[in-house]
Coordinates of C-alpha atoms and ligand atoms in Angstrom, one line a residue:
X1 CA 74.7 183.5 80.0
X2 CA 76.0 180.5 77.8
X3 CA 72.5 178.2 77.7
X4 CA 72.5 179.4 74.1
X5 CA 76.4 177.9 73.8
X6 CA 75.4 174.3 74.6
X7 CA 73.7 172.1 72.4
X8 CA 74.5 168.0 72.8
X9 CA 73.9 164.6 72.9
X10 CA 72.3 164.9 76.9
X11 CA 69.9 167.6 75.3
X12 CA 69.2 165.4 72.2
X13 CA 68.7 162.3 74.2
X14 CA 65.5 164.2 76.7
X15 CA 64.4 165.6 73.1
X16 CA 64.1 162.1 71.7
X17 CA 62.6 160.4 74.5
X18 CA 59.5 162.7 74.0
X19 CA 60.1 162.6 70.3
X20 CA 59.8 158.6 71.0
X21 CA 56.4 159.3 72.5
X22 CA 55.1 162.0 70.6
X23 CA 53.4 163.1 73.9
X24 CA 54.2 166.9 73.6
X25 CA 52.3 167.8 76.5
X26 CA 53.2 167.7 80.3
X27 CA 49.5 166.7 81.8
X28 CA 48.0 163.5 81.2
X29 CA 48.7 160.8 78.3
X30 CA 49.6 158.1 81.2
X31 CA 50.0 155.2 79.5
X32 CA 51.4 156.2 75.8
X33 CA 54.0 158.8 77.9
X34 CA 55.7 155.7 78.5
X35 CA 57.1 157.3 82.0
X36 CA 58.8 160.4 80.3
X37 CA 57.7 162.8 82.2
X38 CA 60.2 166.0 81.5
X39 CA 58.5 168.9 83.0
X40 CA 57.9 167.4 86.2
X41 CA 61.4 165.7 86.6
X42 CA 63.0 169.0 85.4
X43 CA 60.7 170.8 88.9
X44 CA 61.7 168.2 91.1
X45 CA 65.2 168.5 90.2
X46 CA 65.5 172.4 89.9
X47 CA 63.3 172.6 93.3
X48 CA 66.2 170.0 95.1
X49 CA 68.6 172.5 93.5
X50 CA 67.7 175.4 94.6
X51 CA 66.7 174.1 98.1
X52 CA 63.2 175.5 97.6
X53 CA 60.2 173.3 98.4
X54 CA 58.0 173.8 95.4
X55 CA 58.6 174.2 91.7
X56 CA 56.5 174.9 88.8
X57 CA 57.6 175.7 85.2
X58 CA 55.9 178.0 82.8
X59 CA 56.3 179.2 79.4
X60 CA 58.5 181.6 79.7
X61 CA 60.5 183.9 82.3
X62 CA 57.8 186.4 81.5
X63 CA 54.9 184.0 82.3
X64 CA 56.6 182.9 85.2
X65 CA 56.8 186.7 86.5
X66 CA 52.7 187.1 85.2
X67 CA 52.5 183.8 87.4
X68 CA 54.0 184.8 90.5
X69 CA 52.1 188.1 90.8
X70 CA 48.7 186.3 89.7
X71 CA 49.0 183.8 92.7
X72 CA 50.5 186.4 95.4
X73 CA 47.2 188.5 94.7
X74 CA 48.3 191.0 93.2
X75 CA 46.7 193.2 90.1
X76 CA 44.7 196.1 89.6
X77 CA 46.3 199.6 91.0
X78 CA 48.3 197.8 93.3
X79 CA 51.8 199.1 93.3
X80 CA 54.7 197.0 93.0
X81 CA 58.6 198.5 93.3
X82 CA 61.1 197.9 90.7
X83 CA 64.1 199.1 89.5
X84 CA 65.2 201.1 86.2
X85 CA 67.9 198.6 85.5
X86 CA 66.3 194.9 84.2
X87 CA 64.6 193.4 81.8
X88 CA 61.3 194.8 79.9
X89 CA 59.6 191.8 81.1
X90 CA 59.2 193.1 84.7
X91 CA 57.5 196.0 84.1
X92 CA 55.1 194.1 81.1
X93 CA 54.4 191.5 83.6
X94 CA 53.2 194.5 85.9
X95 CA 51.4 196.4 83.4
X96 CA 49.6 192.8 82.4
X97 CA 48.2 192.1 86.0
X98 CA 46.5 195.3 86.1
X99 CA 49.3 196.6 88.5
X100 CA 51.5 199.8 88.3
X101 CA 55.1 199.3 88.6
X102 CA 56.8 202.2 90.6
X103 CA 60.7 202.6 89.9
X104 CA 63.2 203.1 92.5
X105 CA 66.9 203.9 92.6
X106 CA 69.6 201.0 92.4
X107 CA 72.9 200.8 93.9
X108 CA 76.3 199.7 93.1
X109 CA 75.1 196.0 93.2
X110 CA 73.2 196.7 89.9
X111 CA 70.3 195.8 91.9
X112 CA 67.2 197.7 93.9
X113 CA 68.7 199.7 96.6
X114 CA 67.1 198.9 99.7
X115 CA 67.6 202.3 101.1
X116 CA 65.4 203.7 98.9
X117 CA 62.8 201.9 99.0
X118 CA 60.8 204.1 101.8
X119 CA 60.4 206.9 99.4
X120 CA 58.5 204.6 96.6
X121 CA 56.3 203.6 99.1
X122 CA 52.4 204.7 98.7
X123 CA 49.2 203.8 100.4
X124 CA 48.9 201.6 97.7
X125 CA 52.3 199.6 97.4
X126 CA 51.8 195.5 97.5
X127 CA 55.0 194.2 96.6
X128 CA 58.7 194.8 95.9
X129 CA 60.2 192.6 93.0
X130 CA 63.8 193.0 92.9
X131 CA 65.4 191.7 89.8
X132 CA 69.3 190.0 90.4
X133 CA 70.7 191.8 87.3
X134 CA 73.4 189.9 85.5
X135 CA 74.2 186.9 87.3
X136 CA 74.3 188.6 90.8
X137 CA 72.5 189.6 93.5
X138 CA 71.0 192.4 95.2
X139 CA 70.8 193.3 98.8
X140 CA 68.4 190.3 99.3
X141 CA 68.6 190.6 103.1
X142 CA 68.3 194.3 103.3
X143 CA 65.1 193.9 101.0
X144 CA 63.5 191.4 102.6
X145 CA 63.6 192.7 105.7
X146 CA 62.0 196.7 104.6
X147 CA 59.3 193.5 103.0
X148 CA 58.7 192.1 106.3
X149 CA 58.4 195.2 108.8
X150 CA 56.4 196.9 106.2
X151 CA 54.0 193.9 105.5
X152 CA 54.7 193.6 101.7
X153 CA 55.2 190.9 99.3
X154 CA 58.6 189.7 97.8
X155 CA 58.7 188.5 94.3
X156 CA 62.3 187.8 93.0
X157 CA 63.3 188.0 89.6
X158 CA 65.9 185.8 89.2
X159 CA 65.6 185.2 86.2
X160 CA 69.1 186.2 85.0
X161 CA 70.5 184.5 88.8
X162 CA 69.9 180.7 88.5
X163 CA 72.8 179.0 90.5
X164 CA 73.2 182.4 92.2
X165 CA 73.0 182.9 95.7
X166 CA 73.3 185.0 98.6
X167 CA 75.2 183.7 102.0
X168 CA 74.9 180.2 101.1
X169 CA 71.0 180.5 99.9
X170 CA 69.5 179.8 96.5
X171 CA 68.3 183.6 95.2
X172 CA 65.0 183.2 94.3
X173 CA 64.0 182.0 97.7
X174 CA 64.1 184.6 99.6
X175 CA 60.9 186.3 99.5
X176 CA 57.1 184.5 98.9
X177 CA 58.2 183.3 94.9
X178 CA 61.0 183.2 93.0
X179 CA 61.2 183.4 89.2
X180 CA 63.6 182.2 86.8
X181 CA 64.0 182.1 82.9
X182 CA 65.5 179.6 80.5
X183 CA 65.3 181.5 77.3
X184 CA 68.0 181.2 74.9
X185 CA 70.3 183.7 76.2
X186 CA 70.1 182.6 79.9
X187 CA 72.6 180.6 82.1
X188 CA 70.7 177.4 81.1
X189 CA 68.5 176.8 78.3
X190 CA 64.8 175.4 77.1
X191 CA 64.2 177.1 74.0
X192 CA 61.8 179.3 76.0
X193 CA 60.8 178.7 79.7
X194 CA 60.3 179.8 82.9
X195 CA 60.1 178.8 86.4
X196 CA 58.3 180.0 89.9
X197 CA 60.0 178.6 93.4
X198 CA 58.1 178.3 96.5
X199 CA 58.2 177.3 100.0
X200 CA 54.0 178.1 100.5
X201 CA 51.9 174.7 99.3
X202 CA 49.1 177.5 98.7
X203 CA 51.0 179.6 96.3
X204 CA 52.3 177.1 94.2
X205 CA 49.2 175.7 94.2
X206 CA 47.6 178.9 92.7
X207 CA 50.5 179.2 90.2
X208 CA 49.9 175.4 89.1
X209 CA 46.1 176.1 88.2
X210 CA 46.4 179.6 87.3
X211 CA 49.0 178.9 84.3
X212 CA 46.9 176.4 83.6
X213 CA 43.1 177.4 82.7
X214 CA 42.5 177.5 86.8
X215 CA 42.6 172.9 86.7
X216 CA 43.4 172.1 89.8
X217 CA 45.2 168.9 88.6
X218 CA 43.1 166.7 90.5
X219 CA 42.0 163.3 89.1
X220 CA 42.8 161.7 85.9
X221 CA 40.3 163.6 83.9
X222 CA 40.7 167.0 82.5
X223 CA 37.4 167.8 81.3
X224 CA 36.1 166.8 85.3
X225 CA 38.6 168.7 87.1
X226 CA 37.9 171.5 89.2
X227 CA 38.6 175.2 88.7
X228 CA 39.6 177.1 91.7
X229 CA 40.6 180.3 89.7
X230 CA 40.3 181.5 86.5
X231 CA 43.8 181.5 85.0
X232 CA 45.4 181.4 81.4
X233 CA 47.8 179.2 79.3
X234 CA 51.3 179.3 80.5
X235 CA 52.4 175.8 80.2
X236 CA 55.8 174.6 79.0
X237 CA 55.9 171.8 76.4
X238 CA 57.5 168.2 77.3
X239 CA 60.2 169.2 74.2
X240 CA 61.2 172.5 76.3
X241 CA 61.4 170.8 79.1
X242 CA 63.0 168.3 78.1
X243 CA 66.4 170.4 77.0
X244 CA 65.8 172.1 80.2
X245 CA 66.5 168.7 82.1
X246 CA 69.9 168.3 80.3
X247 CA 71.0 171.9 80.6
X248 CA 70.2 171.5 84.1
X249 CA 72.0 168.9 85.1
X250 CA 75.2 170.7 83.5
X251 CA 74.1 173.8 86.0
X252 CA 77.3 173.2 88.2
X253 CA 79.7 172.8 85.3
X254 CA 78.8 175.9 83.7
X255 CA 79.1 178.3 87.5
X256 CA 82.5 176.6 87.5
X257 CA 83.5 177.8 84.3
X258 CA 81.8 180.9 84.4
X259 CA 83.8 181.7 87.9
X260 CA 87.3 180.6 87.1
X261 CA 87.2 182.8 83.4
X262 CA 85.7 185.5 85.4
X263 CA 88.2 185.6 87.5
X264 CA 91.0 185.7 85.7
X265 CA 89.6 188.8 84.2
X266 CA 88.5 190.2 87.3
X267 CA 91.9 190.1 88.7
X268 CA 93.6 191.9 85.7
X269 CA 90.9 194.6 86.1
X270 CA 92.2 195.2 88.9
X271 CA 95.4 196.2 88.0
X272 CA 93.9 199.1 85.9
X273 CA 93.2 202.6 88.0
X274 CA 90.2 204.4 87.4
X275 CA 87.7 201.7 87.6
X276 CA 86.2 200.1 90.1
X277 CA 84.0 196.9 90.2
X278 CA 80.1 195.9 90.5
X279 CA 79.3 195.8 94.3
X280 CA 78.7 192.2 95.0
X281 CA 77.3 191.5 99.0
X282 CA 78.7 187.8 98.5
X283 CA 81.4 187.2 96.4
X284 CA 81.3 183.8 96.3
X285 CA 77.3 184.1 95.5
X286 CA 78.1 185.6 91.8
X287 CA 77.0 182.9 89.1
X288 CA 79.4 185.0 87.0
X289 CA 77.8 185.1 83.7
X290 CA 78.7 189.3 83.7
X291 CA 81.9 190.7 84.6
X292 CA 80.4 194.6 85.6
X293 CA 82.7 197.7 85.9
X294 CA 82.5 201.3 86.7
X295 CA 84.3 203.7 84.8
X296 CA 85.0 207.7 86.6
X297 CA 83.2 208.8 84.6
X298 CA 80.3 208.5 81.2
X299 CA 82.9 209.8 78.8
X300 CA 85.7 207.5 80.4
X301 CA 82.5 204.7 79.9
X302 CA 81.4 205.4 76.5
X303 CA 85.4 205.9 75.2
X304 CA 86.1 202.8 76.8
X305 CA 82.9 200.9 75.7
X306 CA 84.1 202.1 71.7
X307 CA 87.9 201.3 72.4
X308 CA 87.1 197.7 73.6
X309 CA 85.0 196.9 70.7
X310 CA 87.4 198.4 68.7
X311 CA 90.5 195.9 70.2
X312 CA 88.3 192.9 69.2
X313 CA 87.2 192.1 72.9
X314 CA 83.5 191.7 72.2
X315 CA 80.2 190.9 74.0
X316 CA 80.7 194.5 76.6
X317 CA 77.3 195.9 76.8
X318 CA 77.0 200.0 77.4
X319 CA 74.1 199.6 79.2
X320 CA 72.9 203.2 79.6
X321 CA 72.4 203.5 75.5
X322 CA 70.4 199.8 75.6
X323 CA 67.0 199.9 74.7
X324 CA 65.9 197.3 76.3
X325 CA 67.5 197.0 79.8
X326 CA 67.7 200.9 81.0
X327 CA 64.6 202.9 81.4
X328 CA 66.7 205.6 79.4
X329 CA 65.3 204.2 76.6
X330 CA 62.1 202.7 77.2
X331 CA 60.0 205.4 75.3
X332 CA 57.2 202.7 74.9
X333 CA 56.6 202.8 78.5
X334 CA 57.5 206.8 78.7
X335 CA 54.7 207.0 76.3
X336 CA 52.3 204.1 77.7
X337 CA 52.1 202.7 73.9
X338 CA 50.4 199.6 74.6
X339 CA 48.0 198.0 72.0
X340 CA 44.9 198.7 74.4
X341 CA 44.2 200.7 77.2
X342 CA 45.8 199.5 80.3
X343 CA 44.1 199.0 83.8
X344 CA 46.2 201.8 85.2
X345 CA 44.9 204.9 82.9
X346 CA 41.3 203.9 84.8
X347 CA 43.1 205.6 88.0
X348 CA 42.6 209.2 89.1
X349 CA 45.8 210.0 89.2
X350 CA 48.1 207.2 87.4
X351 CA 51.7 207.5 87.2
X352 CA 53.5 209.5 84.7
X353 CA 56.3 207.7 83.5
X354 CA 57.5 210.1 81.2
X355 CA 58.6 211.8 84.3
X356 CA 60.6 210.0 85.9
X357 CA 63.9 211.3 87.5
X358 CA 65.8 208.5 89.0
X359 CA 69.3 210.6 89.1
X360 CA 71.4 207.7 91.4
X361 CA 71.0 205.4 89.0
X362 CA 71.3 207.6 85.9
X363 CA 74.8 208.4 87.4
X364 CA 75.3 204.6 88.2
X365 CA 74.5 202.9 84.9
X366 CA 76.0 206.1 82.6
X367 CA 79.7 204.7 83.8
X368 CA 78.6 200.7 84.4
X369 CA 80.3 198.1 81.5
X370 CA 79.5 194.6 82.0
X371 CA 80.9 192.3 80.0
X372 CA 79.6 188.8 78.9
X373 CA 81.5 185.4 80.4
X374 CA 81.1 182.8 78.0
X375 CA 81.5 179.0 78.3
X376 CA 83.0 178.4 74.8
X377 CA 86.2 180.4 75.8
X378 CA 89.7 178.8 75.9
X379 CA 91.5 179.6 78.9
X380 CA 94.2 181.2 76.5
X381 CA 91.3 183.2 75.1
X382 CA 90.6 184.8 78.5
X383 CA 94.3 185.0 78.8
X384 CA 94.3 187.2 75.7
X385 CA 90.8 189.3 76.2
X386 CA 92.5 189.8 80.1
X387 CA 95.8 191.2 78.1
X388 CA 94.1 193.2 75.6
X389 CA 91.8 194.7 78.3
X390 CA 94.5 195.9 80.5
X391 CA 95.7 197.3 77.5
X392 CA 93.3 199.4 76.2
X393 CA 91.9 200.4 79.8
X394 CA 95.3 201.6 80.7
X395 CA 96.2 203.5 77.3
X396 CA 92.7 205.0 77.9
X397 CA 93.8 205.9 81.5
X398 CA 96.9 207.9 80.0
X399 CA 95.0 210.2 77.8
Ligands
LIG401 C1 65.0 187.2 80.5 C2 64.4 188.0 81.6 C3 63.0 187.9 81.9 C4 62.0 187.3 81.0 O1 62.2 186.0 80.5 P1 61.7 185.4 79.1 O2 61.9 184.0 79.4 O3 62.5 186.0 78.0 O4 60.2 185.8 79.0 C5 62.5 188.6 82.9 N1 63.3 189.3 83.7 C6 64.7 189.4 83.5 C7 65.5 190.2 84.4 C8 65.2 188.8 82.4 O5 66.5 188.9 82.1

């Protein structure tokens, strides 16, 4: 997740054509914009990129998710299916429409398990939003189908997958929207952003007015436009978008990278016994900004997690002991501290997330490393961090 690592003269260049301007915003200001028009060329391009008909950037990855769920209908007590293992922003964006997120167990992909989906279900489920944890991707088929025969909506959150894909197939376009983020620790990079990806006119549409005051963007004059919905303000600004437009167009450099230091590492893994890799359903779909590994067992997990950082071969996250990617540790949401009373404590009988027993993926994520792929290596630093990881995995392994 290198977006953070690149900083240069292409992102400087977009900045100062808007800089050049001074028009900061992405509606309006025709004739002083002088043509620059960064958040739209930024959706065109990612939307040709990803192969998806419709593009719309937000604010954030956050915004983006608030976006999605806003224009698929769906808020208050309607249950949507996530899993234990993402970002906080999935379940905030949840909470925020009014909606109740309901967690279900993950796999060895790191990602929703689509056989166990069935037993989240309720009268009341709307949607499933998997989330394509570190740079790879779930059983997106699997899922989409259990969202087909049982009639619900599919939100991706991609936002740690852009580039990723699944069988030759952007993720992110797999269900009704997709949503991606471009904060600073993401593939690519705006400062802060988001994106939503559609093939329906209708929902992108929606997520253009609604993360913008409900305008419906017709006409030449903002105070006479129409408002179909009532919405919010989750616009980008041109100077995001304008570092998002450079970082994207280096998208294709960065997998390359990405993939040829992760597999150099990957292959030395797999020399060491007694681990065993992330389940990946394409290989050749991984954007590879993670390298994730099991270990037999948590002890084996959290030794190794201490030995590694120990050995100077840094950036491997112990995921099970994070607080903000594991429900382990979200005791915010175990206690439903929120700063005002959320929609679902209205319900008769609203979920209990202090609760929550999700053993398969307790058992999954207590032995999971994953390990950061940066951009800025040489290849003789991944030649080195491959040698010293073999060599503390393997003196581990003779204890
Ligand atoms: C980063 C992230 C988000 C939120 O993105 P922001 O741009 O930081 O708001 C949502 N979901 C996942 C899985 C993420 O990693």
């Amino acid at each position: 997740m290198p977006g953070f690592e690149l900083f240069g003269d292409e992102e400087r260049k977009e900045v100062q054509d808007v800089l050049e301007t001074g028009v900061l915003m992405r509606y309006g200001f025709d004739q002083a914009r002088k043509g620059h028009w960064k958040a739209r060329t930024f959706e065109m391009e990612l939307a040709q990129r990803l192969g998806s008909a419709h593009c719309h950037l937000c604010a954030s990855g956050t915004a983006a998710l608030t976006t999605a769920l806003a224009a698929c209908g769906i808020g208050a007590g309607d249950e949507v299916i996530v899993p234990p293992f993402t970002f906080v922003a999935t379940f905030e964006a949840i909470l925020a429409a009014g909606a109740v997120p309901v967690f279900a167990e993950i796999d060895e992909t790191l990602c929703l398990n689509p056989d166990r989906l069935e037993a989240a279900l309720s009268p009341r489920t709307k949607a499933v939003m998997p989330v394509h944890m570190c740079g790879a991707m779930a059983r997106i088929d699997a899922i989409a189908q259990f969202c087909a025969q049982q009639g619900l909506v599919l939100i991706e959150d991609a936002c740690q997958a852009v580039g990723g894909t699944f069988q030759g197939k952007a993720l992110g376009t797999f269900g009704a929207m997709g949503c991606f983020s471009f904060d600073p620790v993401k593939t690519i990079t705006c400062g802060e952003g988001g994106a939503v990806i559609t093939d329906d006119e209708t929902l992108y549409r929606t997520a253009h007015a609604f993360s913008d005051h409900g305008h419906d963007h017709i006409g030449s004059d903002r105070g006479l436009e129409g408002h179909p919905v009532m919405g919010l303000n989750f616009r980008i600004s041109e100077l995001n978008a304008a570092v998002g437009v450079a970082q994207l167009r280096k998208l294709d450099a960065i997998l390359k990278t990405q993939r040829a230091h992760k597999k150099v590492l990957r292959d030395a893994l797999a020399t060491v016994d007694g681990i065993s890799l992330r389940v990946l359903p394409d290989e050749a779909g991984d954007s590879a900004t993670f390298l994730s590994f099991f270990m037999d067992s948590e002890d084996r997990a959290r030794q190794a997690t201490a030995a590694l950082a120990a050995a100077g071969v840094d950036g491997c996250f112990y995921w099970f002991d994070n607080n903000w990617h594991y429900i382990r540790k979200w005791d915010h949401l175990k206690a439903l501290r929120s700063c005002a009373p959320l929609t679902l404590t209205l319900m008769a009988d609203p979920p209990d997330y202090g609760r929550i027993f999700l053993p398969e993926s307790d058992r999954i994520m207590a032995r999971t490393l994953s390990m950061q792929i940066k951009l800025s290596w040489s290849a003789d630093d991944v030649a080195r961090r491959a040698e010293t990881m073999v060599r503390v995995l393997k003196e581990l392994g003779a204890v």
